[in-house]
PDB file of C-alpha atoms in Angstrom:
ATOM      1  CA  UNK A   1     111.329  91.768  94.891  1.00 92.00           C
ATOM      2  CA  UNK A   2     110.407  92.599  91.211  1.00 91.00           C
ATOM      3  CA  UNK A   3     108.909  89.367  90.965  1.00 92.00           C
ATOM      4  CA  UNK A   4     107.135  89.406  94.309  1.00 93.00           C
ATOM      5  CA  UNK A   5     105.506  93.320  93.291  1.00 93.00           C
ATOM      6  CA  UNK A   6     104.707  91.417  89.762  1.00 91.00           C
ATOM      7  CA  UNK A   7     102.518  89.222  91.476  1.00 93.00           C
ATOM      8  CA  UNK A   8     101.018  91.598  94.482  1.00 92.00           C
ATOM      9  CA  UNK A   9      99.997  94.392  91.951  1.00 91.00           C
ATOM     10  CA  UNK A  10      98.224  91.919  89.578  1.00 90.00           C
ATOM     11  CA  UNK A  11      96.509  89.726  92.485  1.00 91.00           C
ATOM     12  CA  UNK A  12      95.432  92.650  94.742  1.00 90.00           C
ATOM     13  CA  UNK A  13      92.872  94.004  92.728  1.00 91.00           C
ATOM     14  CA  UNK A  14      91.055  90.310  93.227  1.00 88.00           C
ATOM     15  CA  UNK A  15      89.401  90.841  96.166  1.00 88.00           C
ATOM     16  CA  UNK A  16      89.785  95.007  96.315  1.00 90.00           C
ATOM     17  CA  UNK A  17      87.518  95.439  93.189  1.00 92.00           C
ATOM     18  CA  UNK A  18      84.221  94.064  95.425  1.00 89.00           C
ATOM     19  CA  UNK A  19      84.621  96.919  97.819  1.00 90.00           C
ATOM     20  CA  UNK A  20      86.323  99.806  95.009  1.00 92.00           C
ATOM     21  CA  UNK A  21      82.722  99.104  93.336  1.00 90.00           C
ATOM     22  CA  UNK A  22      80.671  99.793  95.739  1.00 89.00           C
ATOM     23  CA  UNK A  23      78.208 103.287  95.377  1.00 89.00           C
ATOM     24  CA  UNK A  24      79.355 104.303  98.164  1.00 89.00           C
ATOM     25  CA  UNK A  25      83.332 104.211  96.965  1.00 90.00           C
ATOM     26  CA  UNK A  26      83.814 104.122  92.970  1.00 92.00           C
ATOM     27  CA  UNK A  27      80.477 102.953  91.917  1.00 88.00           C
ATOM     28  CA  UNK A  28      81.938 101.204  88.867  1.00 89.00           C
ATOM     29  CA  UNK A  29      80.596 100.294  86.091  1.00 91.00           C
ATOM     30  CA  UNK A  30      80.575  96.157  84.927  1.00 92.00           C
ATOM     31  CA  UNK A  31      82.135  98.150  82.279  1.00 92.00           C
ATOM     32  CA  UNK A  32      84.581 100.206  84.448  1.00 92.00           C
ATOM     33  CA  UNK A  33      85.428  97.368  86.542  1.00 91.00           C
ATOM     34  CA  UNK A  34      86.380  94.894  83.110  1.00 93.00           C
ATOM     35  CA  UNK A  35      88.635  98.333  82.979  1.00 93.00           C
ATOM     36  CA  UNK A  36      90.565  98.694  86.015  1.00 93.00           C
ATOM     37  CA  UNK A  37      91.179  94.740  85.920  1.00 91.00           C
ATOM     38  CA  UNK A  38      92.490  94.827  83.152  1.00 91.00           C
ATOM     39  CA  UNK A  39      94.463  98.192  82.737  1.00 92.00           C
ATOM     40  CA  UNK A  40      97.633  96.976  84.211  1.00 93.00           C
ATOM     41  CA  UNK A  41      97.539  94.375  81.825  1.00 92.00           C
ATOM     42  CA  UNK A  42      97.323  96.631  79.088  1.00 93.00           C
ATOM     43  CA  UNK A  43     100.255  98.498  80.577  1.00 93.00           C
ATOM     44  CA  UNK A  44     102.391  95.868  81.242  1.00 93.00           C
ATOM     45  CA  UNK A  45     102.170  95.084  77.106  1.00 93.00           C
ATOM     46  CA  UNK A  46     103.641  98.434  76.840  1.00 93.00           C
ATOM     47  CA  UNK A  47     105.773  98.699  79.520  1.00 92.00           C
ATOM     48  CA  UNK A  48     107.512  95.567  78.441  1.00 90.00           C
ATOM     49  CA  UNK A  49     108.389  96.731  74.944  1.00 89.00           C
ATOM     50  CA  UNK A  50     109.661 100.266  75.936  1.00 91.00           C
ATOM     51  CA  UNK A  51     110.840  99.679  79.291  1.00 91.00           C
ATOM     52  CA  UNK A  52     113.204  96.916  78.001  1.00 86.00           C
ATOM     53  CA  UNK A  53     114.679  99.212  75.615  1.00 88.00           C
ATOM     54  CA  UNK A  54     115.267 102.046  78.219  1.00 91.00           C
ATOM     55  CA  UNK A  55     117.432  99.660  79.971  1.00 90.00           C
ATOM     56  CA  UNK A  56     119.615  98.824  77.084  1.00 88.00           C
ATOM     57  CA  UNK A  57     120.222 102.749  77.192  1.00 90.00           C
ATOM     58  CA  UNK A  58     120.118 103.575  80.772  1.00 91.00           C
ATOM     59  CA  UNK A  59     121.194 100.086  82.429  1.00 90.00           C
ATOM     60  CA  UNK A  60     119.269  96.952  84.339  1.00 92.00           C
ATOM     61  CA  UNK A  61     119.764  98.856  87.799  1.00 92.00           C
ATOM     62  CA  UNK A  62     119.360 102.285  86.697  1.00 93.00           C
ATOM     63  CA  UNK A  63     115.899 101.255  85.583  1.00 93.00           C
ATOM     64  CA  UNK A  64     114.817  99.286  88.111  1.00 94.00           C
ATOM     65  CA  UNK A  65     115.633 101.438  90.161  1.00 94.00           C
ATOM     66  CA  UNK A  66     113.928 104.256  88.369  1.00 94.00           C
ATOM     67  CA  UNK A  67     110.777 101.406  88.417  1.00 95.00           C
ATOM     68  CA  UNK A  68     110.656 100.740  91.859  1.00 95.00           C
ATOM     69  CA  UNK A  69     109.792 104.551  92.048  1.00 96.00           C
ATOM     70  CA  UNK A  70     106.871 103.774  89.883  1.00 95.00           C
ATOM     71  CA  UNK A  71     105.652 101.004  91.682  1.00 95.00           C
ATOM     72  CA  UNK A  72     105.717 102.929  94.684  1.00 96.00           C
ATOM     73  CA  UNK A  73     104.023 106.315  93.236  1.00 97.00           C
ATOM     74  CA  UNK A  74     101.459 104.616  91.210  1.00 96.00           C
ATOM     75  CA  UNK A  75     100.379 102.735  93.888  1.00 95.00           C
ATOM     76  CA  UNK A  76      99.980 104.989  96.029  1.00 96.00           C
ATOM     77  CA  UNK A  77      97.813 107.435  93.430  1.00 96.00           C
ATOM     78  CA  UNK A  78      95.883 104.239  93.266  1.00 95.00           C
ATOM     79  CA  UNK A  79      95.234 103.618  96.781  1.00 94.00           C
ATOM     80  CA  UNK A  80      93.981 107.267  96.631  1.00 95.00           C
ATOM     81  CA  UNK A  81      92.128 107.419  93.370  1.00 93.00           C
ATOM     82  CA  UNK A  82      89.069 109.713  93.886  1.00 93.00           C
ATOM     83  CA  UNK A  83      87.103 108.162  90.863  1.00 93.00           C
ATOM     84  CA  UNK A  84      87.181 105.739  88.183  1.00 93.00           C
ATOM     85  CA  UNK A  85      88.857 107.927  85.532  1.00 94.00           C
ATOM     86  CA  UNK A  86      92.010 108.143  88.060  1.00 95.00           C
ATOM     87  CA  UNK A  87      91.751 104.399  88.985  1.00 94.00           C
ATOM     88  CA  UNK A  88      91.881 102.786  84.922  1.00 95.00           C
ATOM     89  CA  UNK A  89      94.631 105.797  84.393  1.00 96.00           C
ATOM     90  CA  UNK A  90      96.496 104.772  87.305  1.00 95.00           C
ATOM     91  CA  UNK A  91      96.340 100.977  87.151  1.00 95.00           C
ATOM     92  CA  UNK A  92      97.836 101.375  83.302  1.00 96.00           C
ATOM     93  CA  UNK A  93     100.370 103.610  84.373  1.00 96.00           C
ATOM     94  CA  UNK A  94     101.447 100.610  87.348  1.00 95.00           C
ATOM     95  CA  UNK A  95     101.123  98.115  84.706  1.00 94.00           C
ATOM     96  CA  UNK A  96     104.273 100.102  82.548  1.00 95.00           C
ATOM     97  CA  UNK A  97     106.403  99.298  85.940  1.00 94.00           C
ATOM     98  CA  UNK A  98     104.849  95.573  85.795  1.00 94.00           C
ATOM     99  CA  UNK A  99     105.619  95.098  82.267  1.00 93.00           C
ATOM    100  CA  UNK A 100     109.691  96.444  83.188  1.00 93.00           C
ATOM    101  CA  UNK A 101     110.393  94.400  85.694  1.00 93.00           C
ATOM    102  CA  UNK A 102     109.043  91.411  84.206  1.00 92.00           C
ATOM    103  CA  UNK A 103     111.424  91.949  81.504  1.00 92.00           C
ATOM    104  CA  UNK A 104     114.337  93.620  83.430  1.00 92.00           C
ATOM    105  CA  UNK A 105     114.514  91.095  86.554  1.00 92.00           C
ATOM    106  CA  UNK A 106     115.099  88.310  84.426  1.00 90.00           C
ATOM    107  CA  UNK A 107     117.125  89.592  82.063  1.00 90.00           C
ATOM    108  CA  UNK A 108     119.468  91.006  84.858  1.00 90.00           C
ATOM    109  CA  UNK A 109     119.529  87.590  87.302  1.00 89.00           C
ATOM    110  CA  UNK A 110     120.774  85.800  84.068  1.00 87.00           C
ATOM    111  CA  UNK A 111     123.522  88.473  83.308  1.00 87.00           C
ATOM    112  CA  UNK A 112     125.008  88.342  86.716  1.00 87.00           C
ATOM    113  CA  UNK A 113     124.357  84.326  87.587  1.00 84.00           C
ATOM    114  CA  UNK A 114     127.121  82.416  87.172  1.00 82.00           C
ATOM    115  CA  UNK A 115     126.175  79.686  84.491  1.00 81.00           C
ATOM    116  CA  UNK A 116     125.715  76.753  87.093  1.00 81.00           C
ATOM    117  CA  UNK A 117     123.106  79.206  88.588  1.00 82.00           C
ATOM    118  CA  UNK A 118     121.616  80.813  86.371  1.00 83.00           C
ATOM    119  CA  UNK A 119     118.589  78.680  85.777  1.00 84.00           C
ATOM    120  CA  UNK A 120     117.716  78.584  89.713  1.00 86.00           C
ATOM    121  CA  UNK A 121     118.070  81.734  90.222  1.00 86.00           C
ATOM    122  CA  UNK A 122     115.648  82.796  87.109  1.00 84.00           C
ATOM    123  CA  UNK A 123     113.672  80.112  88.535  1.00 88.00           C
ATOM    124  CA  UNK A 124     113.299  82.008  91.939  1.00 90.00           C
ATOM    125  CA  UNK A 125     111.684  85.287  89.881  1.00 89.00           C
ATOM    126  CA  UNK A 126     109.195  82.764  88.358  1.00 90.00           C
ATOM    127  CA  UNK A 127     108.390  81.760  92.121  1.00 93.00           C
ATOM    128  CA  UNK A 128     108.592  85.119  93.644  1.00 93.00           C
ATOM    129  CA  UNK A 129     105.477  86.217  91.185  1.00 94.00           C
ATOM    130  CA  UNK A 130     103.266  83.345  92.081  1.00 94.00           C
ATOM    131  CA  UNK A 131     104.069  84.041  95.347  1.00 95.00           C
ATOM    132  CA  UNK A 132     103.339  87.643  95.231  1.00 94.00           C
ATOM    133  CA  UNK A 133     100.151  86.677  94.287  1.00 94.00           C
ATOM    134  CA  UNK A 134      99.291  84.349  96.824  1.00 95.00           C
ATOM    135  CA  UNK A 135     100.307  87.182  99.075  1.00 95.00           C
ATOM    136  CA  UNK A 136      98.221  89.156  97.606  1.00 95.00           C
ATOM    137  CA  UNK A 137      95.208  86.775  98.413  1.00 95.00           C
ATOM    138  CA  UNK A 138      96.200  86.595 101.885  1.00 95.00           C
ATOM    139  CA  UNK A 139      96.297  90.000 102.653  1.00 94.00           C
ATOM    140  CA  UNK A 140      92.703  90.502 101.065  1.00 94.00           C
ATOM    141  CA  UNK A 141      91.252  88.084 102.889  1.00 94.00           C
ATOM    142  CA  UNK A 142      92.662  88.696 106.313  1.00 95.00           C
ATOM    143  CA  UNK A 143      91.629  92.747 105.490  1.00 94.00           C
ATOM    144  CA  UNK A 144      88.316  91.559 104.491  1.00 91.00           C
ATOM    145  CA  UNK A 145      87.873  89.684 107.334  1.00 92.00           C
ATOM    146  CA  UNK A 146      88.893  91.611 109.887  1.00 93.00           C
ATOM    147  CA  UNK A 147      87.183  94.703 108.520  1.00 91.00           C
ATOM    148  CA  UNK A 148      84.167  93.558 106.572  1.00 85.00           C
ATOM    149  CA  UNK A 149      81.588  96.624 106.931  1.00 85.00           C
ATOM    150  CA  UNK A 150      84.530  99.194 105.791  1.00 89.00           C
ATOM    151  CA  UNK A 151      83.991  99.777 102.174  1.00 87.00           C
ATOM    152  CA  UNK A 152      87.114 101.542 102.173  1.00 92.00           C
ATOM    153  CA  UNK A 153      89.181  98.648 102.728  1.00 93.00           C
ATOM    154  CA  UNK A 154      89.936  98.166  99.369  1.00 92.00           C
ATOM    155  CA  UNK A 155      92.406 101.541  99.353  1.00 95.00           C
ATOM    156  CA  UNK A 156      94.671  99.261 102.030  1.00 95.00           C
ATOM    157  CA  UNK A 157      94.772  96.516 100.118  1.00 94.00           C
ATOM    158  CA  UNK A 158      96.105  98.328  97.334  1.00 95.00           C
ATOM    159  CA  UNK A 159      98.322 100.685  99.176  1.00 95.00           C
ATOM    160  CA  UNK A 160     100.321  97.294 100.846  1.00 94.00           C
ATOM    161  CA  UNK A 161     102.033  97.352  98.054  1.00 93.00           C
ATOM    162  CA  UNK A 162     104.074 100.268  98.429  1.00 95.00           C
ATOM    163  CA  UNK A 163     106.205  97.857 101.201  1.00 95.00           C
ATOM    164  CA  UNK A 164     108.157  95.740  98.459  1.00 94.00           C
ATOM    165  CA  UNK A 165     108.257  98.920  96.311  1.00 95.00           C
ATOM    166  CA  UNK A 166     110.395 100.468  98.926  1.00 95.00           C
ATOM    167  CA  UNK A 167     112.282  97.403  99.982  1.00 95.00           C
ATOM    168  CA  UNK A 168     113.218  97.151  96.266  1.00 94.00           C
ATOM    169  CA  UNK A 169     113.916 100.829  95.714  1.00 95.00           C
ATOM    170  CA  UNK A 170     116.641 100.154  99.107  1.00 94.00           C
ATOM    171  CA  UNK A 171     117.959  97.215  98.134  1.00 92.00           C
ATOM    172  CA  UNK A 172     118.783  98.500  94.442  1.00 91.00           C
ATOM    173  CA  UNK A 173     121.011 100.583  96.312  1.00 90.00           C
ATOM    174  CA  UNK A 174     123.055  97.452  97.257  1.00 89.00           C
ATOM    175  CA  UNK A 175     123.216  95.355  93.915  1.00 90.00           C
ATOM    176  CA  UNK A 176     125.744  95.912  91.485  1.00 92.00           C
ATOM    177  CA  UNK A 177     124.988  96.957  87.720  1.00 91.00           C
ATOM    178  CA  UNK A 178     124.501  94.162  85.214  1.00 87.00           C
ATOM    179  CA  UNK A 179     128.275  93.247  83.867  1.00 90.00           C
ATOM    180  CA  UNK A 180     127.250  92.007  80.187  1.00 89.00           C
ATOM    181  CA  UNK A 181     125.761  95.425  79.774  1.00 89.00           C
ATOM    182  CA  UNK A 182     128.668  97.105  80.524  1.00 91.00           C
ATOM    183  CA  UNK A 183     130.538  95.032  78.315  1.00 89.00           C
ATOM    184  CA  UNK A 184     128.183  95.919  75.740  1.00 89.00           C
ATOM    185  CA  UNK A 185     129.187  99.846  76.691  1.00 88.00           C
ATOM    186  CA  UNK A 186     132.157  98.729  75.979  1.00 87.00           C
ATOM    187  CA  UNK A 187     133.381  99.530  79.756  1.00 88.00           C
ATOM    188  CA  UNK A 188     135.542  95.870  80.361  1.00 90.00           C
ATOM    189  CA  UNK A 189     137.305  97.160  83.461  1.00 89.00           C
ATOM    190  CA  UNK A 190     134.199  98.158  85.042  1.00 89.00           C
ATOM    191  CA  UNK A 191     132.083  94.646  84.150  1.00 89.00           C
ATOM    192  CA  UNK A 192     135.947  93.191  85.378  1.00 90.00           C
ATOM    193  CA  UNK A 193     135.331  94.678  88.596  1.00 90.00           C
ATOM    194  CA  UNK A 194     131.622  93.600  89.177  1.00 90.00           C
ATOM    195  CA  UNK A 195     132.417  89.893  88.297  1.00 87.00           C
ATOM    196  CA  UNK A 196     135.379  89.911  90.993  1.00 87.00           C
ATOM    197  CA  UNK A 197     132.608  90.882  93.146  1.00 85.00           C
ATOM    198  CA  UNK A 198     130.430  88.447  92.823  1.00 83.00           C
ATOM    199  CA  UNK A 199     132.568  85.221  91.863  1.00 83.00           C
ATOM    200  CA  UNK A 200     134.276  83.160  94.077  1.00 79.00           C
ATOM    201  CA  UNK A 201     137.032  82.499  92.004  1.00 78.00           C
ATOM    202  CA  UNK A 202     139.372  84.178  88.824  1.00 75.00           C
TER     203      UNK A 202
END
């Protein structure tokens, strides 16, 4: 799921940002536009380098946890975004949550793999983006065709993103905490307890 809202949040805005820059919606700017592409980029740089850190503190489900409320806010503000001030400020502040989970997901699938898995099931983030993305695509174009004279369109494309923000913000509920970082908290009963939970054998 943090793969799959990796790859909805950066392919949506390819066939919103027609309609968002319309005069009648946003009115951007070629300028402005170049800006609200390209924001969540810019906050994913970030959001890689400090979220990554935050979960060496606070733990790989803490913090995605704690992301999957970003995803959903920030996409929501954006959805809603009055102007193109809000929209660029918005889109960066997604882009921190895109920028966490892409280094948070895999670093907590190879942490809790077993070693004769752990390369497929990394694999299957790597997957889950691309396929966010062709999602992403889909949902555009079926929007865009089924509602081609409402300008406003592009707010629902956006806003179908909050669905895998709150399937991941449930299902974090369900996974266990990454055991290597618990050993590295020096907690070796608790990481004990997780493994016996998710290996089939001693």
């Amino acid at each position: 799921l943090g793969g799959l809202l990796f790859g909805v949040d950066t392919g949506i805005i390819n066939g919103s940002i027609t309609y968002m820059a319309s005069p009648e919606q946003l009115n951007l700017s070629p300028y402005e536009e170049g800006l609200v592409t390209s924001g969540i980029t810019l906050g994913a740089a970030f959001g890689a380098v400090i979220i990554g850190r935050l979960s060496d503190i606070y733990g790989r489900k803490k913090t995605l946890w704690a992301l999957s409320v970003v995803f959903l806010v920030t996409t929501l503000a954006c959805s809603l975004a009055p102007n193109a001030p809000l929209m660029i400020l918005f889109r960066f502040l997604l882009g921190l949550a895109v920028g966490g989970v892409s280094v948070i997901v895999p670093t907590y699938l190879s942490e809790i793999a077993a070693k004769e898995l752990r390369g497929r099931i990394v694999t299957h983030n790597e997957f889950m983006i691309t396929t966010g993305q062709l999602l992403a695509f889909v949902v555009n174009a079926v929007l865009g065709n089924l509602f081609p004279d409402m300008t406003s369109i592009w707010r629902y494309m956006i806003a179908f993103g909050m669905i895998p923000s709150i399937l991941l913000f449930i299902g974090m509920f369900r996974v266990p905490e990454s055991p290597r970082w618990e050993i590295m908290r020096g907690r070796e009963d608790s990481a004990r307890k997780i493994l016996a939970s998710v290996r089939s054998s001693d």
